Amino acid sequence: MRTHALTVLLVAALALGGCGGDSSTTPSDQDQGEPIRIGTKNFTEQYLLGELYAQALRAEGFRVELKRDIGSSEIVHQALVGGGIDLYPEYVGVLLSEIAGVTERPADDDAAYRLAKRFEERRGFTLLARTPFSDQNAIAVPPSTAQREGVRELGDLARLRGEVTIGAPPEFASRFEGLEGLEEIYGLDDLRVDAMGIGLQYDALDDGQVDAAAVFTTDGRLAEGDYVILDDPRGLFASQRVAPVISREVLESHGPRLVETLDALNARLTTSVMRDLNAQVDLRGREAADVAAEFLRARAPGE
């Protein structure tokens, strides 16, 4: 059984402390009301999405406060529900399995989106348009392991001797799209999570500290082909297209221009674009704010 007591306590602390480790507000001449408070989770892609949303809205005259690095989905969503933020970028599949508690997979992306949107609208929130890209959860192993042990899909992890360690963030241990699902869907009951910050799992895998790593399919480090992504024939890891989850009250107070701005931005975020943006931060050491600004300065094809 999952327990969220720790999550609730963490959220309460975050709400009292300002919801996150980094916050910035930029005033505007056109919109002098309360700033739109955007939150993000605690990894590169989320930092980029937060910067993209914030900078795009500021360019349209909105006042924005960006609160990045709040924590996992469970924590950020509670910050939204508790009024600490007004919107954040969320992965539709994670919203369903980890926030709404829906583990039965919808028929397709559209069905998943409708289900997630209905869930949020019952709670006073809604989802805006989705991105073209889907950043799915996955498990990666070194090529040497894949070749030596014949590991090509998730069920093949059972071929590894003894307890299999997976480098992953702490929440992977209690998520359906984590150890729970690997046991329920694939019968893998001899797994252990070696908890670590997102991004550190690659070095742990390279150094042999773990047998496998939980990864995101748009990670920049996967573009080099240095890791084998295990197939998921039983569909444990759902499609993870991104949609902003936003307070309906905030949405109504700011009008259609807010929706139009974020919808137009999201439409540009393809898989190749997102993987490139992630790589610029993770592999080239650039700041997410600079990468986002450069992307927004470039006109979209056909504009």
mmCIF file of C-alpha atoms in Angstrom:
data_model
loop_
_atom_site.group_PDB
_atom_site.id
_atom_site.type_symbol
_atom_site.label_atom_id
_atom_site.label_comp_id
_atom_site.label_asym_id
_atom_site.label_seq_id
_atom_site.Cartn_x
_atom_site.Cartn_y
_atom_site.Cartn_z
ATOM 1 C CA MET A 1 0.000 0.000 0.000
ATOM 2 C CA ARG A 2 1.257 3.457 -0.831
ATOM 3 C CA THR A 3 1.557 6.069 1.830
ATOM 4 C CA HIS A 4 1.513 9.791 1.188
ATOM 5 C CA ALA A 5 1.967 11.042 4.729
ATOM 6 C CA LEU A 6 5.515 12.148 4.020
ATOM 7 C CA THR A 7 4.389 13.854 0.841
ATOM 8 C CA VAL A 8 1.732 15.832 2.694
ATOM 9 C CA LEU A 9 4.244 16.973 5.285
ATOM 10 C CA LEU A 10 6.685 17.983 2.592
ATOM 11 C CA VAL A 11 4.015 19.943 0.775
ATOM 12 C CA ALA A 12 3.032 21.768 3.910
ATOM 13 C CA ALA A 13 6.645 22.754 4.445
ATOM 14 C CA LEU A 14 6.979 23.876 0.849
ATOM 15 C CA ALA A 15 3.799 25.931 1.005
ATOM 16 C CA LEU A 16 5.037 27.720 4.102
ATOM 17 C CA GLY A 17 8.485 28.201 2.641
ATOM 18 C CA GLY A 18 7.496 29.478 -0.774
ATOM 19 C CA CYS A 19 7.229 26.300 -2.858
ATOM 20 C CA GLY A 20 10.643 25.616 -4.229
ATOM 21 C CA GLY A 21 14.306 26.349 -4.339
ATOM 22 C CA ASP A 22 14.358 28.999 -7.065
ATOM 23 C CA SER A 23 11.869 31.755 -7.759
ATOM 24 C CA SER A 24 11.838 34.756 -10.051
ATOM 25 C CA THR A 25 9.247 37.403 -10.901
ATOM 26 C CA THR A 26 9.305 39.842 -13.796
ATOM 27 C CA PRO A 27 6.868 42.783 -13.858
ATOM 28 C CA SER A 28 5.081 43.879 -17.011
ATOM 29 C CA ASP A 29 3.377 47.057 -18.184
ATOM 30 C CA GLN A 30 0.444 45.162 -19.707
ATOM 31 C CA ASP A 31 -0.632 42.904 -16.837
ATOM 32 C CA GLN A 32 -0.251 44.376 -13.378
ATOM 33 C CA GLY A 33 -2.454 41.866 -11.538
ATOM 34 C CA GLU A 34 -1.216 39.011 -9.400
ATOM 35 C CA PRO A 35 1.644 37.115 -11.074
ATOM 36 C CA ILE A 36 0.986 33.713 -12.591
ATOM 37 C CA ARG A 37 2.931 31.294 -10.406
ATOM 38 C CA ILE A 38 4.476 28.480 -12.435
ATOM 39 C CA GLY A 39 5.944 25.476 -10.642
ATOM 40 C CA THR A 40 8.275 22.759 -11.909
ATOM 41 C CA LYS A 41 9.525 19.394 -10.792
ATOM 42 C CA ASN A 42 13.141 18.621 -10.029
ATOM 43 C CA PHE A 43 14.894 17.694 -13.280
ATOM 44 C CA THR A 44 16.241 19.252 -16.465
ATOM 45 C CA GLU A 45 13.246 18.877 -18.763
ATOM 46 C CA GLN A 46 10.985 20.454 -16.167
ATOM 47 C CA TYR A 47 13.377 23.367 -15.669
ATOM 48 C CA LEU A 48 13.278 23.927 -19.426
ATOM 49 C CA LEU A 49 9.496 23.709 -19.638
ATOM 50 C CA GLY A 50 9.135 26.120 -16.738
ATOM 51 C CA GLU A 51 11.478 28.613 -18.394
ATOM 52 C CA LEU A 52 9.732 28.232 -21.748
ATOM 53 C CA TYR A 53 6.314 28.836 -20.202
ATOM 54 C CA ALA A 54 7.508 31.754 -18.089
ATOM 55 C CA GLN A 55 9.446 33.510 -20.841
ATOM 56 C CA ALA A 56 6.704 33.026 -23.444
ATOM 57 C CA LEU A 57 4.097 34.488 -21.098
ATOM 58 C CA ARG A 58 6.317 37.400 -20.100
ATOM 59 C CA ALA A 59 6.831 38.207 -23.780
ATOM 60 C CA GLU A 60 3.045 38.531 -24.038
ATOM 61 C CA GLY A 61 2.889 40.943 -21.118
ATOM 62 C CA PHE A 62 1.991 38.639 -18.240
ATOM 63 C CA ARG A 63 3.580 38.922 -14.826
ATOM 64 C CA VAL A 64 5.098 35.556 -13.958
ATOM 65 C CA GLU A 65 6.709 34.029 -10.896
ATOM 66 C CA LEU A 66 8.673 30.857 -11.640
ATOM 67 C CA LYS A 67 9.075 28.398 -8.753
ATOM 68 C CA ARG A 68 11.341 25.641 -9.976
ATOM 69 C CA ASP A 69 12.676 22.486 -8.371
ATOM 70 C CA ILE A 70 9.689 21.915 -6.075
ATOM 71 C CA GLY A 71 9.937 18.123 -6.148
ATOM 72 C CA SER A 72 8.209 15.073 -7.594
ATOM 73 C CA SER A 73 4.769 15.018 -9.258
ATOM 74 C CA GLU A 74 3.093 14.150 -5.977
ATOM 75 C CA ILE A 75 4.615 17.185 -4.259
ATOM 76 C CA VAL A 76 4.112 19.669 -7.103
ATOM 77 C CA HIS A 77 0.497 18.659 -7.598
ATOM 78 C CA GLN A 78 -0.204 19.125 -3.903
ATOM 79 C CA ALA A 79 1.376 22.578 -4.156
ATOM 80 C CA LEU A 80 -1.138 23.313 -6.933
ATOM 81 C CA VAL A 81 -4.075 21.985 -4.904
ATOM 82 C CA GLY A 82 -2.888 23.911 -1.845
ATOM 83 C CA GLY A 83 -2.717 27.209 -3.740
ATOM 84 C CA GLY A 84 1.064 27.560 -3.697
ATOM 85 C CA ILE A 85 1.275 27.642 -7.507
ATOM 86 C CA ASP A 86 -1.176 28.282 -10.356
ATOM 87 C CA LEU A 87 0.098 25.916 -13.030
ATOM 88 C CA TYR A 88 2.817 23.423 -13.830
ATOM 89 C CA PRO A 89 3.777 21.119 -16.732
ATOM 90 C CA GLU A 90 2.648 17.543 -16.115
ATOM 91 C CA TYR A 91 2.979 14.227 -17.925
ATOM 92 C CA VAL A 92 -0.495 12.867 -18.642
ATOM 93 C CA GLY A 93 0.384 9.258 -17.852
ATOM 94 C CA VAL A 94 1.975 10.168 -14.517
ATOM 95 C CA LEU A 95 -1.009 12.318 -13.626
ATOM 96 C CA LEU A 96 -3.298 9.339 -14.154
ATOM 97 C CA SER A 97 -1.238 6.639 -12.439
ATOM 98 C CA GLU A 98 0.343 8.578 -9.575
ATOM 99 C CA ILE A 99 -2.089 11.434 -8.872
ATOM 100 C CA ALA A 100 -5.473 10.050 -9.951
ATOM 101 C CA GLY A 101 -4.597 6.455 -9.013
ATOM 102 C CA VAL A 102 -5.654 5.053 -12.401
ATOM 103 C CA THR A 103 -3.440 2.081 -13.251
ATOM 104 C CA GLU A 104 -5.583 0.570 -16.011
ATOM 105 C CA ARG A 105 -4.229 1.954 -19.253
ATOM 106 C CA PRO A 106 -6.651 3.977 -21.435
ATOM 107 C CA ALA A 107 -7.097 2.855 -25.036
ATOM 108 C CA ASP A 108 -4.970 5.640 -26.531
ATOM 109 C CA ASP A 109 -3.421 9.071 -25.934
ATOM 110 C CA ASP A 110 -6.685 10.909 -26.545
ATOM 111 C CA ALA A 111 -8.573 8.745 -24.064
ATOM 112 C CA ALA A 112 -5.823 9.271 -21.471
ATOM 113 C CA TYR A 113 -5.953 13.035 -21.974
ATOM 114 C CA ARG A 114 -9.747 13.159 -21.629
ATOM 115 C CA LEU A 115 -9.625 11.077 -18.462
ATOM 116 C CA ALA A 116 -6.894 13.237 -16.918
ATOM 117 C CA LYS A 117 -8.717 16.428 -17.864
ATOM 118 C CA ARG A 118 -11.975 15.210 -16.289
ATOM 119 C CA PHE A 119 -10.087 14.297 -13.122
ATOM 120 C CA GLU A 120 -8.608 17.800 -12.839
ATOM 121 C CA GLU A 121 -11.814 19.622 -13.741
ATOM 122 C CA ARG A 122 -13.613 17.946 -10.846
ATOM 123 C CA ARG A 123 -11.014 19.535 -8.576
ATOM 124 C CA GLY A 124 -11.109 23.082 -9.968
ATOM 125 C CA PHE A 125 -8.278 22.730 -12.481
ATOM 126 C CA THR A 126 -7.954 21.840 -16.142
ATOM 127 C CA LEU A 127 -5.418 20.769 -18.759
ATOM 128 C CA LEU A 128 -4.322 22.880 -21.716
ATOM 129 C CA ALA A 129 -3.148 21.437 -25.047
ATOM 130 C CA ARG A 130 -0.578 18.626 -25.086
ATOM 131 C CA THR A 131 2.902 18.613 -26.565
ATOM 132 C CA PRO A 132 3.672 16.439 -29.609
ATOM 133 C CA PHE A 133 6.521 14.809 -27.673
ATOM 134 C CA SER A 134 6.048 12.035 -25.135
ATOM 135 C CA ASP A 135 8.737 11.610 -22.495
ATOM 136 C CA GLN A 136 8.045 8.072 -21.346
ATOM 137 C CA ASN A 137 9.580 6.320 -18.402
ATOM 138 C CA ALA A 138 11.921 3.493 -19.367
ATOM 139 C CA ILE A 139 14.606 1.197 -18.005
ATOM 140 C CA ALA A 140 18.104 1.261 -19.495
ATOM 141 C CA VAL A 141 21.031 -1.137 -19.156
ATOM 142 C CA PRO A 142 24.612 -1.030 -20.465
ATOM 143 C CA PRO A 143 25.095 -2.628 -23.905
ATOM 144 C CA SER A 144 27.434 -5.170 -22.287
ATOM 145 C CA THR A 145 24.645 -6.371 -19.987
ATOM 146 C CA ALA A 146 22.141 -6.560 -22.821
ATOM 147 C CA GLN A 147 24.514 -8.637 -24.935
ATOM 148 C CA ARG A 148 25.974 -10.868 -22.227
ATOM 149 C CA GLU A 149 22.700 -11.691 -20.445
ATOM 150 C CA GLY A 150 20.305 -11.453 -23.377
ATOM 151 C CA VAL A 151 18.381 -8.605 -21.772
ATOM 152 C CA ARG A 152 16.208 -6.877 -24.372
ATOM 153 C CA GLU A 153 12.879 -6.283 -22.633
ATOM 154 C CA LEU A 154 11.732 -5.581 -19.093
ATOM 155 C CA GLY A 155 10.877 -9.185 -18.285
ATOM 156 C CA ASP A 156 14.442 -10.189 -19.132
ATOM 157 C CA LEU A 157 15.684 -8.481 -15.963
ATOM 158 C CA ALA A 158 14.793 -11.774 -14.271
ATOM 159 C CA ARG A 159 17.805 -13.294 -16.047
ATOM 160 C CA LEU A 160 20.220 -11.231 -13.968
ATOM 161 C CA ARG A 161 21.611 -13.079 -10.962
ATOM 162 C CA GLY A 162 20.499 -12.089 -7.481
ATOM 163 C CA GLU A 163 18.833 -8.853 -6.505
ATOM 164 C CA VAL A 164 18.683 -6.352 -9.368
ATOM 165 C CA THR A 165 19.437 -2.762 -8.377
ATOM 166 C CA ILE A 166 17.870 0.098 -10.317
ATOM 167 C CA GLY A 167 19.261 3.608 -10.066
ATOM 168 C CA ALA A 168 16.221 5.871 -9.773
ATOM 169 C CA PRO A 169 14.695 8.752 -7.818
ATOM 170 C CA PRO A 170 13.193 7.736 -4.447
ATOM 171 C CA GLU A 171 9.579 7.861 -5.638
ATOM 172 C CA PHE A 172 10.272 5.086 -8.178
ATOM 173 C CA ALA A 173 10.117 2.585 -5.308
ATOM 174 C CA SER A 174 6.444 3.325 -4.560
ATOM 175 C CA ARG A 175 5.082 4.183 -7.997
ATOM 176 C CA PHE A 176 3.009 1.994 -10.273
ATOM 177 C CA GLU A 177 5.289 3.132 -13.100
ATOM 178 C CA GLY A 178 8.133 1.835 -10.963
ATOM 179 C CA LEU A 179 8.683 -1.171 -8.709
ATOM 180 C CA GLU A 180 4.968 -1.738 -8.128
ATOM 181 C CA GLY A 181 4.207 -2.090 -11.819
ATOM 182 C CA LEU A 182 7.343 -4.085 -12.594
ATOM 183 C CA GLU A 183 6.224 -6.646 -10.030
ATOM 184 C CA GLU A 184 2.522 -6.610 -10.941
ATOM 185 C CA ILE A 185 2.892 -6.554 -14.733
ATOM 186 C CA TYR A 186 6.168 -8.440 -15.210
ATOM 187 C CA GLY A 187 6.415 -10.542 -12.049
ATOM 188 C CA LEU A 188 9.774 -9.006 -11.125
ATOM 189 C CA ASP A 189 9.933 -9.299 -7.347
ATOM 190 C CA ASP A 190 13.688 -9.254 -6.766
ATOM 191 C CA LEU A 191 14.336 -5.598 -7.549
ATOM 192 C CA ARG A 192 15.691 -2.850 -5.334
ATOM 193 C CA VAL A 193 15.894 0.890 -5.899
ATOM 194 C CA ASP A 194 19.191 2.613 -5.252
ATOM 195 C CA ALA A 195 17.723 6.071 -4.648
ATOM 196 C CA MET A 196 19.546 9.006 -6.214
ATOM 197 C CA GLY A 197 18.911 12.375 -7.798
ATOM 198 C CA ILE A 198 17.607 12.470 -11.352
ATOM 199 C CA GLY A 199 20.569 12.518 -13.743
ATOM 200 C CA LEU A 200 22.948 10.712 -11.399
ATOM 201 C CA GLN A 201 21.714 7.295 -12.505
ATOM 202 C CA TYR A 202 23.808 7.407 -15.678
ATOM 203 C CA ASP A 203 27.113 7.720 -13.821
ATOM 204 C CA ALA A 204 25.994 4.998 -11.402
ATOM 205 C CA LEU A 205 25.232 2.729 -14.361
ATOM 206 C CA ASP A 206 28.557 3.540 -16.033
ATOM 207 C CA ASP A 207 30.457 2.797 -12.816
ATOM 208 C CA GLY A 208 28.674 -0.503 -12.194
ATOM 209 C CA GLN A 209 27.037 0.708 -8.984
ATOM 210 C CA VAL A 210 23.612 -0.360 -10.300
ATOM 211 C CA ASP A 211 22.425 -2.992 -12.766
ATOM 212 C CA ALA A 212 19.873 -0.802 -14.538
ATOM 213 C CA ALA A 213 18.611 2.766 -14.486
ATOM 214 C CA ALA A 214 15.231 4.459 -14.659
ATOM 215 C CA VAL A 215 15.396 6.989 -17.488
ATOM 216 C CA PHE A 216 13.210 9.350 -19.498
ATOM 217 C CA THR A 217 13.067 8.760 -23.252
ATOM 218 C CA THR A 218 13.818 12.402 -24.131
ATOM 219 C CA ASP A 219 16.973 12.489 -21.975
ATOM 220 C CA GLY A 220 19.795 14.121 -23.901
ATOM 221 C CA ARG A 221 22.238 11.436 -22.791
ATOM 222 C CA LEU A 222 20.255 8.756 -24.628
ATOM 223 C CA ALA A 223 20.947 10.423 -27.970
ATOM 224 C CA GLU A 224 24.522 9.114 -27.951
ATOM 225 C CA GLY A 225 23.412 5.465 -28.094
ATOM 226 C CA ASP A 226 25.476 4.480 -25.045
ATOM 227 C CA TYR A 227 22.610 2.634 -23.347
ATOM 228 C CA VAL A 228 20.049 -0.002 -24.313
ATOM 229 C CA ILE A 229 16.421 0.918 -23.616
ATOM 230 C CA LEU A 230 14.494 -2.208 -22.673
ATOM 231 C CA ASP A 231 11.324 -2.933 -24.624
ATOM 232 C CA ASP A 232 8.034 -2.783 -22.733
ATOM 233 C CA PRO A 233 5.764 -5.252 -24.585
ATOM 234 C CA ARG A 234 3.107 -5.264 -21.849
ATOM 235 C CA GLY A 235 2.725 -1.489 -21.782
ATOM 236 C CA LEU A 236 3.679 -0.689 -18.198
ATOM 237 C CA PHE A 237 5.094 2.701 -19.096
ATOM 238 C CA ALA A 238 2.316 4.872 -20.499
ATOM 239 C CA SER A 239 2.574 7.663 -23.036
ATOM 240 C CA GLN A 240 3.763 10.824 -21.308
ATOM 241 C CA ARG A 241 2.798 13.814 -23.397
ATOM 242 C CA VAL A 242 2.981 17.055 -21.436
ATOM 243 C CA ALA A 243 0.061 19.364 -20.704
ATOM 244 C CA PRO A 244 -0.031 22.389 -18.404
ATOM 245 C CA VAL A 245 -2.273 21.759 -15.390
ATOM 246 C CA ILE A 246 -3.774 25.103 -14.428
ATOM 247 C CA SER A 247 -6.210 26.579 -11.949
ATOM 248 C CA ARG A 248 -9.511 27.333 -13.707
ATOM 249 C CA GLU A 249 -9.862 30.478 -11.616
ATOM 250 C CA VAL A 250 -6.509 31.763 -12.857
ATOM 251 C CA LEU A 251 -7.371 30.731 -16.396
ATOM 252 C CA GLU A 252 -10.627 32.665 -16.338
ATOM 253 C CA SER A 253 -9.034 35.751 -14.808
ATOM 254 C CA HIS A 254 -6.349 36.031 -17.503
ATOM 255 C CA GLY A 255 -8.437 35.254 -20.571
ATOM 256 C CA PRO A 256 -7.768 33.443 -23.854
ATOM 257 C CA ARG A 257 -4.383 35.074 -24.487
ATOM 258 C CA LEU A 258 -2.799 32.893 -21.821
ATOM 259 C CA VAL A 259 -4.195 29.723 -23.401
ATOM 260 C CA GLU A 260 -3.190 30.801 -26.908
ATOM 261 C CA THR A 261 0.365 31.539 -25.787
ATOM 262 C CA LEU A 262 0.957 28.211 -24.065
ATOM 263 C CA ASP A 263 -0.871 26.172 -26.717
ATOM 264 C CA ALA A 264 1.257 27.707 -29.484
ATOM 265 C CA LEU A 265 4.437 27.016 -27.533
ATOM 266 C CA ASN A 266 3.523 23.420 -26.731
ATOM 267 C CA ALA A 267 2.785 22.723 -30.401
ATOM 268 C CA ARG A 268 6.468 23.377 -31.189
ATOM 269 C CA LEU A 269 7.834 20.880 -28.668
ATOM 270 C CA THR A 270 8.492 17.735 -30.684
ATOM 271 C CA THR A 271 10.570 14.785 -29.501
ATOM 272 C CA SER A 272 13.651 15.892 -31.444
ATOM 273 C CA VAL A 273 13.322 19.456 -30.152
ATOM 274 C CA MET A 274 12.970 18.397 -26.522
ATOM 275 C CA ARG A 275 15.822 15.924 -26.677
ATOM 276 C CA ASP A 276 18.056 18.629 -28.164
ATOM 277 C CA LEU A 277 17.083 21.165 -25.492
ATOM 278 C CA ASN A 278 17.754 18.622 -22.745
ATOM 279 C CA ALA A 279 21.133 17.768 -24.264
ATOM 280 C CA GLN A 280 22.179 21.413 -24.349
ATOM 281 C CA VAL A 281 21.706 21.585 -20.589
ATOM 282 C CA ASP A 282 22.867 18.109 -19.550
ATOM 283 C CA LEU A 283 25.722 17.575 -22.009
ATOM 284 C CA ARG A 284 26.881 21.099 -22.850
ATOM 285 C CA GLY A 285 26.354 22.604 -19.413
ATOM 286 C CA ARG A 286 24.182 25.510 -20.524
ATOM 287 C CA GLU A 287 21.625 27.194 -18.285
ATOM 288 C CA ALA A 288 18.001 26.221 -18.871
ATOM 289 C CA ALA A 289 16.981 29.892 -18.999
ATOM 290 C CA ASP A 290 19.463 30.609 -21.808
ATOM 291 C CA VAL A 291 18.464 27.540 -23.815
ATOM 292 C CA ALA A 292 14.784 28.453 -23.496
ATOM 293 C CA ALA A 293 15.404 32.064 -24.532
ATOM 294 C CA GLU A 294 17.340 30.976 -27.610
ATOM 295 C CA PHE A 295 14.581 28.578 -28.636
ATOM 296 C CA LEU A 296 11.884 31.227 -28.231
ATOM 297 C CA ARG A 297 13.863 33.734 -30.299
ATOM 298 C CA ALA A 298 13.919 31.306 -33.223
ATOM 299 C CA ARG A 299 10.736 31.470 -35.258
ATOM 300 C CA ALA A 300 8.803 28.248 -35.618
ATOM 301 C CA PRO A 301 8.744 26.726 -39.137
ATOM 302 C CA GLY A 302 6.105 28.417 -41.263
ATOM 303 C CA GLU A 303 5.772 31.496 -39.058
#
